[in-house]
mmCIF file of C-alpha atoms and ligand atoms in Angstrom:
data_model
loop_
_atom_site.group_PDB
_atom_site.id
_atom_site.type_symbol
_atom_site.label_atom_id
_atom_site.label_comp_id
_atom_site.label_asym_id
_atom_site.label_seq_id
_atom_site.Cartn_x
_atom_site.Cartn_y
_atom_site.Cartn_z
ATOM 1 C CA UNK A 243 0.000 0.000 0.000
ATOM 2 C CA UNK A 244 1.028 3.562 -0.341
ATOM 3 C CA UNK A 245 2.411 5.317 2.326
ATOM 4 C CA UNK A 246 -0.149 8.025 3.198
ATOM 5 C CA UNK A 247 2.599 10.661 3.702
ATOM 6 C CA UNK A 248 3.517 9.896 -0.005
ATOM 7 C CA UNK A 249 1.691 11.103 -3.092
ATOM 8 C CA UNK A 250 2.241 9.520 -5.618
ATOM 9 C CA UNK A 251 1.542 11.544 -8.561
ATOM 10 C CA UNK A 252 -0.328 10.380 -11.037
ATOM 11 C CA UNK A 253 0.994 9.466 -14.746
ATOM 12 C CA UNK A 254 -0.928 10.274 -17.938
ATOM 13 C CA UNK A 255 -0.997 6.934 -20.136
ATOM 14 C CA UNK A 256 0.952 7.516 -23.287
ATOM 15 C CA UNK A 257 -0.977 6.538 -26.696
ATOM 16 C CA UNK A 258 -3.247 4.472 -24.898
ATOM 17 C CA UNK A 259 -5.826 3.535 -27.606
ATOM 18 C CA UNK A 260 -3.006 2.525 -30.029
ATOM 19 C CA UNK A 261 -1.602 0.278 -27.442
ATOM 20 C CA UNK A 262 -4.517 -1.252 -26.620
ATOM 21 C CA UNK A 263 -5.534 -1.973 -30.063
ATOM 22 C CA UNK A 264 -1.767 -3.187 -31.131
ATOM 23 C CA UNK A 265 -1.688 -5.364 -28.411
ATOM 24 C CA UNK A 266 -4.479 -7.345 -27.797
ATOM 25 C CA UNK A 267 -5.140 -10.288 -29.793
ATOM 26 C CA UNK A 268 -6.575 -12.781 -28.145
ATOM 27 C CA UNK A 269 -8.595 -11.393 -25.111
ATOM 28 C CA UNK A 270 -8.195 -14.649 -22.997
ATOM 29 C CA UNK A 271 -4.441 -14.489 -23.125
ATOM 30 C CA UNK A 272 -1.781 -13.508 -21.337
ATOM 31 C CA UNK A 273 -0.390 -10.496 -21.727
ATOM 32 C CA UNK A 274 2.632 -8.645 -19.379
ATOM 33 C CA UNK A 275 2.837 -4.992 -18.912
ATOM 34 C CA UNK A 276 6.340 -4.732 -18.240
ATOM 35 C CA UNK A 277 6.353 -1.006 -17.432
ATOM 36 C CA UNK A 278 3.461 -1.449 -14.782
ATOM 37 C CA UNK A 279 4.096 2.392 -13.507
ATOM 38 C CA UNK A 280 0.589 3.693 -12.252
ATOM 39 C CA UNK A 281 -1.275 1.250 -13.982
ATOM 40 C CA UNK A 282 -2.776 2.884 -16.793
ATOM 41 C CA UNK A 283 -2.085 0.934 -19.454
ATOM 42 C CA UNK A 284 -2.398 -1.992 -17.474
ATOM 43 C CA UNK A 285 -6.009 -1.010 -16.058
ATOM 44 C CA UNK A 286 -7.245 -0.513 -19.572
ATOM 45 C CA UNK A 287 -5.831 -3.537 -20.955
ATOM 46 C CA UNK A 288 -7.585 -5.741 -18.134
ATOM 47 C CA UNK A 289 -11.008 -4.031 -19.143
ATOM 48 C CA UNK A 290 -10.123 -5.287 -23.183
ATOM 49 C CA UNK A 291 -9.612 -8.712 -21.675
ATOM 50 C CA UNK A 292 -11.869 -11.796 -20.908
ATOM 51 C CA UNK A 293 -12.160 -13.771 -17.351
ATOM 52 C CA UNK A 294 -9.392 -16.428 -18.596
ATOM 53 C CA UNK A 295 -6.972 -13.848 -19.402
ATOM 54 C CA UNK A 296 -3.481 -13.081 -17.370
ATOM 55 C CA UNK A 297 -1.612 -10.172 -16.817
ATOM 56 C CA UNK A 298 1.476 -9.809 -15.582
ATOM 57 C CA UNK A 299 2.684 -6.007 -14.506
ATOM 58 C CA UNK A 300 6.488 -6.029 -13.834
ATOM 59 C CA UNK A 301 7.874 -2.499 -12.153
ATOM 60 C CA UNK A 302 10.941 -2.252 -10.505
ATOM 61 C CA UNK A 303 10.028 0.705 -8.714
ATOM 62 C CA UNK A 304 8.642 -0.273 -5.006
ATOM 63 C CA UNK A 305 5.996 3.241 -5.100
ATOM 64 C CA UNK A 306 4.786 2.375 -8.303
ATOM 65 C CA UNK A 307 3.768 -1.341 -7.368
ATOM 66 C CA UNK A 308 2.079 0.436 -4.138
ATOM 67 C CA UNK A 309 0.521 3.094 -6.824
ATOM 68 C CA UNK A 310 -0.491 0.372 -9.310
ATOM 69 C CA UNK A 311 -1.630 -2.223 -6.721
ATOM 70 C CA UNK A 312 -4.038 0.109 -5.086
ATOM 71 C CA UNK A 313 -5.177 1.445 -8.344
ATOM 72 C CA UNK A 314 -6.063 -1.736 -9.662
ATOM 73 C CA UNK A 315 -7.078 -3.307 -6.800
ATOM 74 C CA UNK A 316 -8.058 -7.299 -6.575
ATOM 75 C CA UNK A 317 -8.529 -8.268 -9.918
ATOM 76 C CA UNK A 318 -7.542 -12.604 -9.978
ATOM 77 C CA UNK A 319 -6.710 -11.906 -13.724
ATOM 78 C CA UNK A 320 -4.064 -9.765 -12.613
ATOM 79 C CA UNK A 321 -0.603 -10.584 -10.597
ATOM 80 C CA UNK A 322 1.912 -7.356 -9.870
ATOM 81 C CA UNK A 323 5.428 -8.783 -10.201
ATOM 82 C CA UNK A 324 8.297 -6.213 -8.945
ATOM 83 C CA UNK A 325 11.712 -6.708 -10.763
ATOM 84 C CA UNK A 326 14.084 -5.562 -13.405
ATOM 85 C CA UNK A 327 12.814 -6.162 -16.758
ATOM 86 C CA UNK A 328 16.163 -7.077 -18.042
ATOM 87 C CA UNK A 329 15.170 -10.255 -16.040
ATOM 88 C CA UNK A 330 11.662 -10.901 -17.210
ATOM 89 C CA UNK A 331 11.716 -14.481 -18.147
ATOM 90 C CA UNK A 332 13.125 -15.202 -14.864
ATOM 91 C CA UNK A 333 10.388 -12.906 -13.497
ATOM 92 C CA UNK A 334 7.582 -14.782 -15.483
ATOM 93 C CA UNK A 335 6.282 -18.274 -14.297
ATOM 94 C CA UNK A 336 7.451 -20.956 -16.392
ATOM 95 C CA UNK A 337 3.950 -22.489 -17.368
ATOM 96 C CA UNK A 338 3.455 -18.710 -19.605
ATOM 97 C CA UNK A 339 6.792 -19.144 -21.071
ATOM 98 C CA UNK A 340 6.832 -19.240 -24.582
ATOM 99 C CA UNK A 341 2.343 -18.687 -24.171
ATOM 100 C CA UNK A 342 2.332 -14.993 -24.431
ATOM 101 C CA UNK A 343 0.393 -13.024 -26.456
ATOM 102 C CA UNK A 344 1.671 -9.522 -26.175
ATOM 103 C CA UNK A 345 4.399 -7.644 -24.579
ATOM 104 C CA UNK A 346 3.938 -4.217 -23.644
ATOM 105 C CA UNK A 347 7.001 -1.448 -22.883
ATOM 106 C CA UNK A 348 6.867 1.966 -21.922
ATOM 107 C CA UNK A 349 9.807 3.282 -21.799
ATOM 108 C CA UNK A 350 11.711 5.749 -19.483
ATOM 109 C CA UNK A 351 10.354 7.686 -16.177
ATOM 110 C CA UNK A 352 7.085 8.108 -14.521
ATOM 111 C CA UNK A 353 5.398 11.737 -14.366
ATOM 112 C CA UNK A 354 5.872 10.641 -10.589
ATOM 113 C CA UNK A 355 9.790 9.714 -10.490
ATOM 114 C CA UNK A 356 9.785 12.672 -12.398
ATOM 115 C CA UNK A 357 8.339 14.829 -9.525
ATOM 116 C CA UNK A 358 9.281 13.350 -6.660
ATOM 117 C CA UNK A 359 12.188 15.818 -5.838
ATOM 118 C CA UNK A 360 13.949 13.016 -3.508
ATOM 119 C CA UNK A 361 14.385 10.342 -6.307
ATOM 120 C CA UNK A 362 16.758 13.356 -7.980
ATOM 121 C CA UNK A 363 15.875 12.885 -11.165
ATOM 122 C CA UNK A 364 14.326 16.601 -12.142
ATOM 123 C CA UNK A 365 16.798 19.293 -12.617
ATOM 124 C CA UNK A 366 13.809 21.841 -11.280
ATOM 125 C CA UNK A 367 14.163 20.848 -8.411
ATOM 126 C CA UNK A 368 16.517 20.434 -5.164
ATOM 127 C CA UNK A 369 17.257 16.423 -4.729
ATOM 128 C CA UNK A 370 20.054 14.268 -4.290
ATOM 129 C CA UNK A 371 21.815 13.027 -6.910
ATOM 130 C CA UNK A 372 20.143 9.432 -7.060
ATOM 131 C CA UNK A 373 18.319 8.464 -10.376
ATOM 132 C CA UNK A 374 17.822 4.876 -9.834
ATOM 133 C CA UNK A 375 14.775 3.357 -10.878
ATOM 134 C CA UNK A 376 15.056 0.267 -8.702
ATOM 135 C CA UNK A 377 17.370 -0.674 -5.870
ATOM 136 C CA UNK A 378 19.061 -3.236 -7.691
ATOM 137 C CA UNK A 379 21.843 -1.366 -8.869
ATOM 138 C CA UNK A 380 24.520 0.576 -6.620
ATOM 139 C CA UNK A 381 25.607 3.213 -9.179
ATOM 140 C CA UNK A 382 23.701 6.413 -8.701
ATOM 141 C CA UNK A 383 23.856 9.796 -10.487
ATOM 142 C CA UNK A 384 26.347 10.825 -7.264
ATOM 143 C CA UNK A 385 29.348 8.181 -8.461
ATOM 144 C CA UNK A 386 28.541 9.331 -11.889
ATOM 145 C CA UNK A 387 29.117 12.931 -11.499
ATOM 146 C CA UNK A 388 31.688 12.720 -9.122
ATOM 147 C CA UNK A 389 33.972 10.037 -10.342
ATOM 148 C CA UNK A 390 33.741 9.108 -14.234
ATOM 149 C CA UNK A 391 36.738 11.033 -15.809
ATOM 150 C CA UNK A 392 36.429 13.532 -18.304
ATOM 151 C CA UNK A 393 36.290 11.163 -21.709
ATOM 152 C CA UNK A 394 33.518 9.018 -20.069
ATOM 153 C CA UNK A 395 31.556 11.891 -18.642
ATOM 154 C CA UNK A 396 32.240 13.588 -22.067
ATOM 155 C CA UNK A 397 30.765 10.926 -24.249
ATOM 156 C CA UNK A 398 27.925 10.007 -21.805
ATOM 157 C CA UNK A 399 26.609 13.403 -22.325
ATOM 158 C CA UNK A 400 27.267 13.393 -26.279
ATOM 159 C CA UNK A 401 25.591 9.944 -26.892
ATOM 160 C CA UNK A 402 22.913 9.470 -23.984
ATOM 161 C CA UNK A 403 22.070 13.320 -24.308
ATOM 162 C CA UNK A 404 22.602 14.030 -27.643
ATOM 163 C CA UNK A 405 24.413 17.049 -26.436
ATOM 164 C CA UNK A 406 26.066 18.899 -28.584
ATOM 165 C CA UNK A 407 28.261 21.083 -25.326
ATOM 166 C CA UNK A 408 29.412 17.554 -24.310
ATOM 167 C CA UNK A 409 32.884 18.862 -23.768
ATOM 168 C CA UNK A 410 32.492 22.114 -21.839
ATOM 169 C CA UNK A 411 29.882 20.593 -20.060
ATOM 170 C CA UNK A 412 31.986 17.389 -18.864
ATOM 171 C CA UNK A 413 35.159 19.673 -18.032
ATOM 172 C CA UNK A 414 32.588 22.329 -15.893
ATOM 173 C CA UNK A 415 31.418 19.298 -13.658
ATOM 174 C CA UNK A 416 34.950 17.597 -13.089
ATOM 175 C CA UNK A 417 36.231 21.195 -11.836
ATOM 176 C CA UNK A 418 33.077 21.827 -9.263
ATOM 177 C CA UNK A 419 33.718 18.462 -7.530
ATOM 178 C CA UNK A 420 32.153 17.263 -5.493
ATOM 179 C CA UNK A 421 28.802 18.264 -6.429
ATOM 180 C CA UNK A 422 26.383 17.223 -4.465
ATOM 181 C CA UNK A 423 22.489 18.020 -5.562
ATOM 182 C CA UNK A 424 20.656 18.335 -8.539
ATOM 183 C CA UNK A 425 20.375 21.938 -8.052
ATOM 184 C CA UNK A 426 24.291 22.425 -7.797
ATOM 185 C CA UNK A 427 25.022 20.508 -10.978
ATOM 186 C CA UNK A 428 22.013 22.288 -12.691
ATOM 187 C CA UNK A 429 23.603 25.473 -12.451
ATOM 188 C CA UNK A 430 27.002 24.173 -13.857
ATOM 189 C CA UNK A 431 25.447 23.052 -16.702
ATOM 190 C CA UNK A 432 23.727 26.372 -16.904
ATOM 191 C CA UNK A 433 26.301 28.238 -17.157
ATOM 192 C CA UNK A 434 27.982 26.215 -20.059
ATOM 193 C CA UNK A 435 25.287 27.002 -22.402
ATOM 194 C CA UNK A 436 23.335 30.185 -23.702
ATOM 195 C CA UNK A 437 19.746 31.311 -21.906
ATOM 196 C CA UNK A 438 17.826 29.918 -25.445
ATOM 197 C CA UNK A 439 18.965 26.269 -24.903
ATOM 198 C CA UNK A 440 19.175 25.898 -21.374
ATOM 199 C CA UNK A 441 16.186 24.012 -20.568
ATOM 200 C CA UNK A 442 16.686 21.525 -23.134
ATOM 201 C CA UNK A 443 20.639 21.228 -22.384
ATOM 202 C CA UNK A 444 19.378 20.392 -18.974
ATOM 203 C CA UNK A 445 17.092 18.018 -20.301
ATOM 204 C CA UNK A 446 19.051 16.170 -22.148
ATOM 205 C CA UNK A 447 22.657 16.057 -19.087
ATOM 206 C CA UNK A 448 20.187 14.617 -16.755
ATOM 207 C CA UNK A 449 18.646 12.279 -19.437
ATOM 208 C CA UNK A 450 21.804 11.132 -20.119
ATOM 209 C CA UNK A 451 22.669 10.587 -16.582
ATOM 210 C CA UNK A 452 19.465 8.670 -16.010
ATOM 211 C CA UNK A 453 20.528 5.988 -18.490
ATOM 212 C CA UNK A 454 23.732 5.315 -17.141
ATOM 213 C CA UNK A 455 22.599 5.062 -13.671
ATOM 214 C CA UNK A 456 19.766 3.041 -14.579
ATOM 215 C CA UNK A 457 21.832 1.199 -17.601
ATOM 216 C CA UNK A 458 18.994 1.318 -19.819
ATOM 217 C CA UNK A 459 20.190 0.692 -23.078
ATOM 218 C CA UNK A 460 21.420 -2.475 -21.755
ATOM 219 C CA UNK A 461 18.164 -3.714 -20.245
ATOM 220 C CA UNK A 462 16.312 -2.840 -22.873
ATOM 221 C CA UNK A 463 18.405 -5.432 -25.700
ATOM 222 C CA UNK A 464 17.804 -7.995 -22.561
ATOM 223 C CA UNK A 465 14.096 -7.293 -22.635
ATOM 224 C CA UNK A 466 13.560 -7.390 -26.235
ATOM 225 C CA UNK A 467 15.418 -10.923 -26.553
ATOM 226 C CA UNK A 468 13.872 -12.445 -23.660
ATOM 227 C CA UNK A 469 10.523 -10.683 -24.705
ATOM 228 C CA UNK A 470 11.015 -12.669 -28.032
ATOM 229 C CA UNK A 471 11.666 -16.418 -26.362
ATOM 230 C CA UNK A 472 7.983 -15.532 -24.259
ATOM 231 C CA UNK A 473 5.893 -14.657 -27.283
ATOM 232 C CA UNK A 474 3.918 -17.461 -28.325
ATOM 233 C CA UNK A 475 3.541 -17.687 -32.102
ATOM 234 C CA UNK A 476 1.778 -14.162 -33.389
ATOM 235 C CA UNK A 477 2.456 -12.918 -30.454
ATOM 236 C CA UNK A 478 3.548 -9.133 -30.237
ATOM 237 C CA UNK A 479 5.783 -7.253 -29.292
ATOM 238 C CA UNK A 480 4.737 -3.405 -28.254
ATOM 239 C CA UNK A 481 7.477 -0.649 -27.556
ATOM 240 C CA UNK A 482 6.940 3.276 -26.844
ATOM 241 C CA UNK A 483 10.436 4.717 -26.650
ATOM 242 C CA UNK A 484 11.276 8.879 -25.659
ATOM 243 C CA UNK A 485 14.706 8.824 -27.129
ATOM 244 C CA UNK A 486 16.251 7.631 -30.881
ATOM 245 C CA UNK A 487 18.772 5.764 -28.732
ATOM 246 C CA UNK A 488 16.044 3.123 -27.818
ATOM 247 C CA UNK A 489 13.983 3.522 -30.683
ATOM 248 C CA UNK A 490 16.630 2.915 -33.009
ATOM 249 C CA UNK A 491 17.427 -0.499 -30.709
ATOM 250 C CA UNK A 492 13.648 -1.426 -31.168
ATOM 251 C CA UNK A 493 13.397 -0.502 -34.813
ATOM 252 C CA UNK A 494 16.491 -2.817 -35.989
ATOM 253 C CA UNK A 495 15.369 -5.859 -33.461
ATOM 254 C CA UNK A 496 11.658 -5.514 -35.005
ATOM 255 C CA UNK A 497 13.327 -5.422 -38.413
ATOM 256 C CA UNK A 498 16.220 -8.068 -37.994
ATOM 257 C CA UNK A 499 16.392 -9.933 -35.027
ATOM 258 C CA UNK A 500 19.565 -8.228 -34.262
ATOM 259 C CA UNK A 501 20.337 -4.251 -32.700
ATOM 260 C CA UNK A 502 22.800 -4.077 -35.920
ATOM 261 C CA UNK A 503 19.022 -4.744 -38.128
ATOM 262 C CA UNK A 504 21.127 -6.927 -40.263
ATOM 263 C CA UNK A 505 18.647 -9.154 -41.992
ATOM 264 C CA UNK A 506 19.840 -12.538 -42.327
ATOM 265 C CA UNK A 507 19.314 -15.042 -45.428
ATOM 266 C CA UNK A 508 18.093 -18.468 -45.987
ATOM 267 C CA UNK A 509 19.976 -20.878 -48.172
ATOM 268 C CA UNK A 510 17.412 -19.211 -50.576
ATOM 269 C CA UNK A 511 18.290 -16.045 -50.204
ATOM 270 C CA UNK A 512 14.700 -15.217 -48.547
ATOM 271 C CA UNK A 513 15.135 -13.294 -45.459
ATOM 272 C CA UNK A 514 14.767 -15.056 -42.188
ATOM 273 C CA UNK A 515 13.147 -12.697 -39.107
ATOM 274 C CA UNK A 516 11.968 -13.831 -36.077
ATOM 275 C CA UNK A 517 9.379 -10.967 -36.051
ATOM 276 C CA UNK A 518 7.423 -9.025 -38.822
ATOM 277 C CA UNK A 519 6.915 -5.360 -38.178
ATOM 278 C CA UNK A 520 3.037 -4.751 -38.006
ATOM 279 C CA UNK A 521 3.380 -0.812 -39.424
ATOM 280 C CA UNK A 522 6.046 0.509 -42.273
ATOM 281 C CA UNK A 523 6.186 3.982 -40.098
ATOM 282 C CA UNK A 524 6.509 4.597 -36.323
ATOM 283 C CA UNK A 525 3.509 5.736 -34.613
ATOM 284 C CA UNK A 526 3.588 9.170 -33.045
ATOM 285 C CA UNK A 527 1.070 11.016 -30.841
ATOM 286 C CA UNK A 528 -1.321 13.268 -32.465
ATOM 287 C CA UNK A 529 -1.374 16.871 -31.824
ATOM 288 C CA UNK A 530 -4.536 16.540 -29.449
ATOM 289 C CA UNK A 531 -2.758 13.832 -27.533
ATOM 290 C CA UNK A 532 0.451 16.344 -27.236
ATOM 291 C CA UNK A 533 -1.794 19.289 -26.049
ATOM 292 C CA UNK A 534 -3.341 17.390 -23.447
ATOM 293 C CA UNK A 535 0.174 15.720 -22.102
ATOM 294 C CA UNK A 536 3.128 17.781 -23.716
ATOM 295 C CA UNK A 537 5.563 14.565 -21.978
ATOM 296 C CA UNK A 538 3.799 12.459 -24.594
ATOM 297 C CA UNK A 539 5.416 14.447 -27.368
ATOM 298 C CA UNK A 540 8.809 12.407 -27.777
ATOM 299 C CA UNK A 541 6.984 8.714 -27.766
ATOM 300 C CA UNK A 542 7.350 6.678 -30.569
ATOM 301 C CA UNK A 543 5.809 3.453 -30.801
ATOM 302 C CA UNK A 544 6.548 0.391 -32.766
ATOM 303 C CA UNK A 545 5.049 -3.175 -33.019
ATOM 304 C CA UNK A 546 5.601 -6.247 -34.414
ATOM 305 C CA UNK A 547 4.661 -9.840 -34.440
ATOM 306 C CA UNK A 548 6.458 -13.309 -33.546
ATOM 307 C CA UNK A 549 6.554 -15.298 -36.877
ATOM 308 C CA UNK A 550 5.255 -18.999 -36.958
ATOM 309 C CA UNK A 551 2.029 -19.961 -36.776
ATOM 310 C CA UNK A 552 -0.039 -19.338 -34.071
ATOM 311 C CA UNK A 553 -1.755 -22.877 -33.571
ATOM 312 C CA UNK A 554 2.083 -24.696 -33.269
HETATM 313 C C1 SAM B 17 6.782 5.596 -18.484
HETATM 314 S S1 SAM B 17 6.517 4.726 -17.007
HETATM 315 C C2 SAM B 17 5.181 3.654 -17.382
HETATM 316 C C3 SAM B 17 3.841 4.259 -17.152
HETATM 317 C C4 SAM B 17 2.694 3.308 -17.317
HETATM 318 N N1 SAM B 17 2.610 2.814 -18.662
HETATM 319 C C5 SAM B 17 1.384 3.977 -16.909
HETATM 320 O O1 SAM B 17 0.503 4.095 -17.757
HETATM 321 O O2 SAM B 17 1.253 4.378 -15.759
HETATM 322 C C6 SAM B 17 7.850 3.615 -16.986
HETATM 323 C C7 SAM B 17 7.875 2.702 -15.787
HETATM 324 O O3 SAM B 17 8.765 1.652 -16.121
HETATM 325 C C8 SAM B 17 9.561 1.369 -15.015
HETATM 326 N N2 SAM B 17 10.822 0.838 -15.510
HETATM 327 C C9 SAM B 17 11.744 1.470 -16.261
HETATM 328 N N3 SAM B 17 12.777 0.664 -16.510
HETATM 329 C C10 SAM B 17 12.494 -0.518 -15.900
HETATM 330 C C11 SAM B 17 13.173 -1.765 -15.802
HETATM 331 N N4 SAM B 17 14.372 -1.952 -16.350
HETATM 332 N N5 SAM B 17 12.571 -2.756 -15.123
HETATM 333 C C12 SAM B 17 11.353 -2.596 -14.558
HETATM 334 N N6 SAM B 17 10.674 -1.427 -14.590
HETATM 335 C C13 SAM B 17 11.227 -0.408 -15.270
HETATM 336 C C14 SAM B 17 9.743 2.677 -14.281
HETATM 337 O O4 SAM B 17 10.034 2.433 -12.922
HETATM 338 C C15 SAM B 17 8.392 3.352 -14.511
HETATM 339 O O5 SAM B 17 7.509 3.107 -13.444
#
């Protein structure tokens, strides 16, 4: 249950219909939301779904399973599973294996991680530097900041952040050690870059931080592979992903099989795939969508199916 001293702030659902209607199938099957987060997504795909259907919602954040369990309440269709997703076939019980009929991921942070000044991942306002999702990993943004040398910190910010003031901005943090809030190290990166880009230069340090600390590019390859050995047959595979880092992960596994999206041939020459993508272009938010929830604005979604037939 939640803490009553705690709010937990509430997260709009990101492209909710298309989800829904991407995802589901079969509607007595089982189906894991492996971004549980409030529950959104997972509340309106148990209303899509039958009495003999299953779903799994995997968070590895301990106030989101609180959020998400109170929110959707006893429902025996439904069982909350806290863990990494890089682990989800360990996380899933082996009679589903293999017997799933769509995989749902939404990428990233929660409006509430997001606001929750203490978890340190906003750069409005005062926190410690933490940033982890889950308490399985040590690292936090602290051991970042205050001891990766100047290349790492340098290309962390380039490539994570798609920062173009990588270098000045690495250099300005190694010479205010030790910094020790988000406040302090906003203002350093402030003051490397002009008024016009701050926001987003901020944006895109802490971003950047955020996926080291949480090692998301990582757990995201290990999610889409296990993901894959789960599906049943014609089973699919849902992503929404805020950054081109991910999406371009998810785009070349939907496409290949691989995160190079090197197709591979059959003695043939026909292409072999292990999925089919179910839409040539990415799905974006419309314009309503991005008025009502401006954090929506980023998401791109993708989907595909696991090849072989679905009766094997
Ligand atoms: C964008 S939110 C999902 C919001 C959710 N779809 C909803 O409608 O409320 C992403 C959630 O995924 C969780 N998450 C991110 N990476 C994870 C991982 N590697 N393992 C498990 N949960 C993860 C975060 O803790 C966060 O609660």
């Amino acid at each position: 249950m939640v803490n009553n001293m705690t709010t937990y702030y509430e997260h709009t659902p990101v492209m909710l219909q298309e989800c829904i209607e991407h995802l589901i199938t079969d509607p007595n099957g089982t189906y894991i939301d492996a971004t549980l987060g409030g529950g959104g997504h997972t509340l309106a795909i148990l209303e899509k779904l039958g009495p003999q259907a299953r779903v799994f919602g995997v968070d590895q954040d301990q106030q989101a399973i609180d959020a998400a369990s109170q929110r959707i309440g006893e429902d025996p269709r439904c069982t909350i599973l806290k863990g990494n997703f890089g682990y989800l076939s360990t996380l899933l019980p082996p009679p589903f294996r293999g017997q799933v009929a769509g995989i749902l991921l939404d990428l990233g942070v929660s409006t509430h991680q997001l606001k929750e000044a203490k978890r340190g991942f906003s750069f409005q306002q005062e926190g410690p530097l933490d940033m982890r999702m889950g308490a399985y990993t040590g690292l936090t943004a602290y051991d970042v900041v205050n001891t990766y040398d100047y290349e790492r910190l340098r290309d962390l910010i380039f490539h994570y952040g798609e920062e173009r003031g990588s270098r000045k901005i690495a250099q300005s943090i190694i010479d205010a050690r030790p910094i020790e809030s988000t406040q302090e190290l906003s203002t350093i990166i402030s003051e490397q870059v002009p008024p016009k880009f701050r926001i987003k230069s901020l944006a895109r340090v802490f971003q950047a931080i955020r996926i080291e600390v949480n090692q998301e590019l990582e757990v995201l390859k290990q999610v889409l592979q296990q993901g894959l050995e789960l599906l049943a047959p014609g089973g699919r595979m849902v992503v929404m992903s805020y950054h081109s880092l991910e999406d371009r992960l998810v785009k070349n596994f939907m496409k290949s099989g691989n995160f190079e999206g090197l197709i591979e041939k059959d003695f043939y020459g026909n292409p072999v795939c292990p999925l089919t993508p179910i839409n040539r272009q990415v799905i974006t938010p419309n314009d309503q969508e991005i008025d009502r929830n401006p954090a929506s604005r980023s998401a791109k979604l993708r989907v595909a199916e696991k090849v072989g037939d679905p009766g094997s």
